[in-house]
Coordinates of C-alpha atoms in Angstrom, one line a residue:
M218 CA -0.1 0.0 0.6
P219 CA 1.1 3.5 -0.8
T220 CA 2.4 5.7 2.3
I221 CA 0.4 9.2 3.3
A222 CA 2.7 10.7 1.8
E223 CA 2.5 9.4 -1.6
L224 CA -1.0 9.6 -1.1
S225 CA -0.7 12.9 -1.0
G226 CA 2.1 13.7 -3.1
V227 CA 4.6 15.0 -1.0
A228 CA 8.2 14.1 0.7
A229 CA 8.2 12.0 3.9
D230 CA 10.5 14.3 5.5
A231 CA 8.1 18.1 4.8
I232 CA 5.7 18.6 7.9
A233 CA 2.4 17.1 8.0
V234 CA 1.0 18.3 11.3
E235 CA 2.1 20.5 14.0
D236 CA 0.2 21.8 17.4
G237 CA 2.7 24.4 18.6
T238 CA 4.2 22.1 20.7
T239 CA 4.9 19.3 18.3
A240 CA 5.6 19.1 14.2
V241 CA 5.0 15.9 13.0
T242 CA 6.4 14.9 9.3
W243 CA 4.7 12.3 7.1
A244 CA 7.2 10.0 7.4
A245 CA 6.4 10.3 11.2
L246 CA 2.8 10.3 10.4
E247 CA 3.4 7.1 8.6
E248 CA 4.3 5.5 11.0
R249 CA 2.7 7.0 14.5
S250 CA -0.2 5.8 12.7
N251 CA 0.4 2.6 11.4
R252 CA 1.7 2.1 14.7
F253 CA -1.5 3.0 16.4
G254 CA -3.9 0.9 13.8
N255 CA -2.0 -2.0 15.5
G256 CA -2.5 -1.3 19.0
V257 CA -5.9 -0.2 18.6
E258 CA -6.5 -4.0 17.1
A259 CA -4.2 -5.7 20.1
L260 CA -7.0 -4.0 22.8
G261 CA -9.4 -5.4 20.7
A262 CA -10.9 -2.8 18.0
S263 CA -11.1 -5.8 15.1
P264 CA -12.5 -4.3 11.8
G265 CA -16.1 -2.7 11.8
R266 CA -15.4 -2.4 15.7
H267 CA -16.1 1.3 17.1
V268 CA -13.3 3.4 18.8
A269 CA -14.2 6.5 20.7
I270 CA -12.3 9.5 20.2
C271 CA -12.1 12.0 22.9
V272 CA -8.9 14.2 22.1
S273 CA -8.3 17.5 22.6
N274 CA -6.1 20.0 19.9
R275 CA -3.0 18.4 19.7
S276 CA -1.3 16.2 17.2
E277 CA -2.2 13.4 19.1
F278 CA -6.0 13.3 17.2
V279 CA -4.7 13.0 13.8
E280 CA -2.5 9.8 13.8
A281 CA -5.2 7.9 16.3
V282 CA -8.4 9.0 13.4
I283 CA -5.7 7.8 11.0
G284 CA -4.7 4.9 12.7
V285 CA -8.0 4.0 13.5
W286 CA -9.4 4.0 9.8
R287 CA -6.6 2.4 8.5
A288 CA -7.3 -0.3 11.0
G289 CA -11.2 -0.7 9.4
C290 CA -12.8 0.7 12.4
S291 CA -15.3 2.7 12.7
Y292 CA -14.8 5.8 14.7
T293 CA -16.7 8.8 16.6
P294 CA -14.6 12.1 17.4
L295 CA -16.4 13.4 20.8
K296 CA -16.8 16.4 22.0
T297 CA -14.3 17.2 24.7
G298 CA -16.9 18.9 27.0
W299 CA -18.7 16.0 27.0
T300 CA -19.7 14.3 31.2
E301 CA -19.1 11.2 31.9
S302 CA -22.6 10.5 31.7
E303 CA -23.0 12.0 27.5
V304 CA -19.8 10.0 26.9
G305 CA -21.4 7.0 28.4
N306 CA -24.6 7.2 26.1
V307 CA -22.4 7.0 22.9
L308 CA -19.8 4.1 24.1
D309 CA -22.9 2.0 25.1
D310 CA -24.7 3.3 21.3
A311 CA -21.4 2.5 19.7
Q312 CA -20.7 -1.0 21.6
T313 CA -17.1 0.7 21.9
T314 CA -14.1 -1.2 22.1
V315 CA -11.3 1.2 22.8
V316 CA -11.8 5.0 24.0
V317 CA -8.8 7.6 23.1
T318 CA -9.0 10.1 25.4
D319 CA -7.2 13.2 27.5
R320 CA -10.9 14.2 28.8
D321 CA -11.6 12.9 32.6
G322 CA -15.2 12.5 31.2
A323 CA -14.1 10.0 28.9
R324 CA -11.7 8.2 31.3
D325 CA -14.6 7.9 33.6
A326 CA -17.1 6.4 31.4
A327 CA -14.8 4.1 30.0
R328 CA -13.6 2.6 33.8
S329 CA -17.1 2.4 34.4
R330 CA -17.9 0.1 31.6
G331 CA -14.1 -1.9 31.3
V332 CA -13.9 -0.1 27.9
P333 CA -9.9 -0.1 27.5
V334 CA -8.1 3.4 27.2
I335 CA -5.3 4.6 25.3
D336 CA -4.9 7.5 27.6
L337 CA -2.8 10.2 25.7
E338 CA -1.4 12.0 29.5
R339 CA -1.2 9.3 31.9
P340 CA 0.5 5.9 32.2
G341 CA -2.5 2.9 31.5
A342 CA -3.2 0.2 33.1
G343 CA 0.2 -1.2 32.4
G344 CA 2.3 1.6 34.0
A345 CA 3.1 3.1 30.7
G346 CA 2.5 6.4 29.0
Y347 CA 1.1 7.1 26.0
E348 CA 4.7 7.4 23.6
A349 CA 6.4 4.4 25.4
W350 CA 2.8 2.3 24.3
L351 CA 2.8 3.9 20.7
S352 CA 6.4 2.9 20.5
A353 CA 5.8 -1.3 21.7
Q354 CA 3.3 -1.4 18.8
P355 CA 4.3 -2.6 15.5
A356 CA 4.8 -0.6 12.5
A357 CA 3.9 -2.8 10.0
P358 CA 1.8 -1.4 7.4
L359 CA -2.3 -2.7 7.9
P360 CA -3.9 -4.5 5.0
D361 CA -4.6 -2.0 2.1
D362 CA -8.5 -3.6 2.0
R363 CA -9.6 -2.5 5.8
C364 CA -12.5 -0.1 5.3
G365 CA -12.7 2.4 8.1
Y366 CA -15.1 5.6 8.4
K367 CA -16.4 7.8 10.6
L368 CA -19.6 7.3 12.7
P369 CA -20.7 10.8 13.2
Y370 CA -23.9 11.5 15.6
T371 CA -26.3 14.3 16.1
S372 CA -25.6 16.8 18.6
G373 CA -29.0 15.7 20.8
T374 CA -31.3 18.7 20.5
T375 CA -34.2 16.1 19.9
G376 CA -33.0 13.7 23.0
R377 CA -29.7 11.5 23.2
P378 CA -27.4 12.0 20.2
K379 CA -28.0 9.3 17.2
G380 CA -25.3 7.3 15.6
V381 CA -25.7 8.2 11.5
V382 CA -24.6 5.5 9.5
M383 CA -24.0 6.3 5.9
R384 CA -25.0 4.7 2.6
G385 CA -21.6 2.9 1.6
S386 CA -20.1 3.3 5.3
G387 CA -17.4 0.2 5.6
T388 CA -17.1 -0.6 1.9
T389 CA -14.2 2.2 1.1
P390 CA -10.3 1.4 1.3
F391 CA -8.7 4.0 3.3
A392 CA -6.7 4.6 0.1
A393 CA -9.7 5.4 -1.8
G394 CA -11.8 7.5 1.1
W395 CA -7.9 9.8 1.6
A396 CA -8.4 10.4 -2.6
G397 CA -12.0 11.2 -1.8
I398 CA -11.7 13.8 1.1
A399 CA -8.8 15.6 -1.1
K400 CA -10.9 15.7 -3.8
W401 CA -13.5 17.3 -1.6
A402 CA -11.2 20.0 -0.3
E403 CA -10.4 20.5 -4.2
L404 CA -13.7 21.2 -4.9
L405 CA -13.9 23.9 -2.4
S406 CA -10.9 25.7 -3.5
L407 CA -9.1 24.3 -0.2
P408 CA -5.5 24.4 -1.4
G409 CA -2.8 21.3 -1.6
D410 CA 0.0 23.6 -1.0
G411 CA 1.5 25.6 1.9
T412 CA -0.5 25.6 5.7
H413 CA -3.9 24.8 6.7
L414 CA -5.1 26.8 9.8
F415 CA -7.0 25.1 12.3
L416 CA -9.2 27.3 13.9
S417 CA -12.0 25.1 15.7
R418 CA -12.2 22.0 18.0
L419 CA -10.9 19.0 16.0
F420 CA -14.1 17.3 17.2
N421 CA -16.2 19.7 14.7
G422 CA -17.1 17.6 11.9
A423 CA -17.0 20.1 8.7
P424 CA -13.6 21.2 10.0
Q425 CA -12.0 18.3 10.2
T426 CA -13.5 16.8 7.0
F427 CA -12.2 19.7 5.2
G428 CA -9.1 20.1 7.3
F429 CA -8.5 16.5 7.0
G430 CA -9.0 17.3 3.7
A431 CA -6.6 20.1 3.3
L432 CA -3.8 17.5 4.4
A433 CA -5.1 14.8 2.2
R434 CA -4.7 17.5 -0.3
G435 CA -0.7 17.5 0.6
A436 CA -1.1 20.9 2.7
T437 CA 0.2 21.1 6.0
L438 CA -2.4 21.0 9.0
R439 CA -1.5 23.9 11.8
I440 CA -3.8 23.5 14.9
L441 CA -4.4 26.2 17.5
P442 CA -4.7 24.5 20.7
R443 CA -8.2 27.0 21.1
W444 CA -9.7 29.4 19.6
D445 CA -8.6 33.2 20.6
A446 CA -9.8 35.7 17.8
A447 CA -6.4 37.9 18.4
V448 CA -4.2 34.8 18.5
A449 CA -5.7 33.0 15.1
L450 CA -5.9 36.9 13.1
A451 CA -1.9 36.9 14.2
E452 CA -1.6 33.2 12.8
L453 CA -3.5 34.1 9.3
G454 CA -0.5 36.2 8.6
R455 CA 2.4 34.1 8.9
P456 CA 3.2 33.9 5.1
D457 CA 2.5 30.0 4.9
V458 CA -1.2 29.9 5.3
T459 CA -3.2 29.3 2.7
S460 CA -6.6 28.5 3.7
T461 CA -8.8 28.3 7.0
I462 CA -12.2 27.2 8.2
A463 CA -14.4 29.4 10.0
V464 CA -17.9 30.7 11.1
P465 CA -19.5 33.8 10.8
T466 CA -18.9 34.1 14.7
M467 CA -15.5 33.9 14.4
F468 CA -16.0 37.0 11.7
R469 CA -17.9 39.0 14.4
Q470 CA -15.0 39.0 16.7
W471 CA -12.2 39.7 14.5
L472 CA -14.2 42.7 13.3
A473 CA -14.6 43.9 17.1
L474 CA -11.3 43.5 18.0
P475 CA -9.9 47.2 18.8
D476 CA -6.8 49.1 17.2
V477 CA -7.0 46.8 14.1
D478 CA -5.7 48.0 10.9
R479 CA -8.0 47.1 8.3
S480 CA -7.2 48.9 5.3
T481 CA -5.3 46.0 4.2
T482 CA -5.6 42.3 4.3
P483 CA -4.5 41.0 7.4
A484 CA -3.5 37.5 5.9
P485 CA -1.2 38.0 2.0
A486 CA -0.8 34.3 1.5
L487 CA -4.8 33.6 1.9
R488 CA -6.2 32.1 -0.7
T489 CA -9.4 30.1 0.9
M490 CA -11.6 31.0 3.8
L491 CA -14.1 28.3 3.8
H492 CA -17.0 29.5 6.1
G493 CA -20.6 27.6 7.2
G494 CA -22.0 26.3 9.8
E495 CA -24.6 29.2 11.0
P496 CA -26.2 31.7 8.5
C497 CA -23.7 34.8 7.5
P498 CA -25.6 37.9 6.8
I499 CA -24.6 39.7 3.8
P500 CA -23.5 42.9 5.5
L501 CA -21.0 40.4 7.2
K502 CA -19.9 38.6 4.8
E503 CA -18.9 42.2 2.8
S504 CA -17.0 43.8 5.3
V505 CA -14.9 40.3 5.8
A506 CA -14.4 40.4 2.1
D507 CA -13.5 44.1 1.5
W508 CA -11.3 43.6 4.7
F509 CA -9.8 40.0 3.5
G510 CA -10.0 39.9 -0.4
D511 CA -11.8 37.7 -2.4
V512 CA -11.0 34.6 -0.2
L513 CA -14.0 33.4 1.0
V514 CA -15.9 30.1 0.0
E515 CA -19.4 29.3 1.6
Y516 CA -20.9 25.8 2.2
Y517 CA -24.4 24.8 3.3
G518 CA -25.9 21.3 3.4
F519 CA -22.4 19.4 4.3
T520 CA -24.5 17.6 7.1
E521 CA -27.4 16.1 5.4
G522 CA -25.5 14.5 3.3
G523 CA -24.6 16.7 0.2
M524 CA -23.9 21.0 0.3
C525 CA -23.8 23.7 -2.4
A526 CA -20.8 25.8 -2.4
V527 CA -20.3 29.7 -3.3
G528 CA -17.0 31.0 -4.3
P529 CA -16.1 35.0 -4.4
G530 CA -17.2 34.9 -8.2
E531 CA -20.4 33.9 -8.2

């Protein structure tokens, strides 16, 4: 099976993911995701079984998702602020076999159910920390016919969250799925070069899918640990940042920042700022376009299984 660097057409020694603390090359992401996939399988997450990923904004989230995906499992990124009870509802419903986390709610929910935990910050049952556990797993590539997939859950506004199994889930091998999310990114004008700046929480559905799509196209994924309007604006000004995803609430906070010069663009290298998630009033969109330039691409209806997209020239 080709490596993920080969699938994305990038050099193995280039940076794939960085989070302000750690920078991971494509070669390291290849090895670490294979080790992760072999490791979850050894814990009982055989192909088709479910893995819950409740992890804050850090590079390990990416290697966990790719590793579980390559192992052929279904996986659900969970909200990191969920309580033990809220996480437990999903673990019960999905018959989760392994939990990956750095959050107390998920730790407690897994422990009370006897579900194995891959803890990113605390020693596991054998006394080893995450890095020691990962390095002890085989680095052998996983079979290329494994068909992992994301199992999203609804927000629970009308009751408990419900798992949504899309038609065709579990039928697409990893390499084809990786090419598929790269195509999503291409259709949304997310470049495959430079850096994609990840502003929101990694568990957020559309930003995660499209951010991983930019990664699959070959861009570096730079993850901010938390949302801060001033910090995010400064990060967008870095000369390698070519794309990002935002929501109108972020636009409002940027526009409300004091002592900001809006006579020139704050992000000279930015080519695409994808936005959605909530309605964007025309005056707000015009204000952002006047400031950032012709970079806005709006999507609508992604959760429903398809979407509309409108670029700056439309």
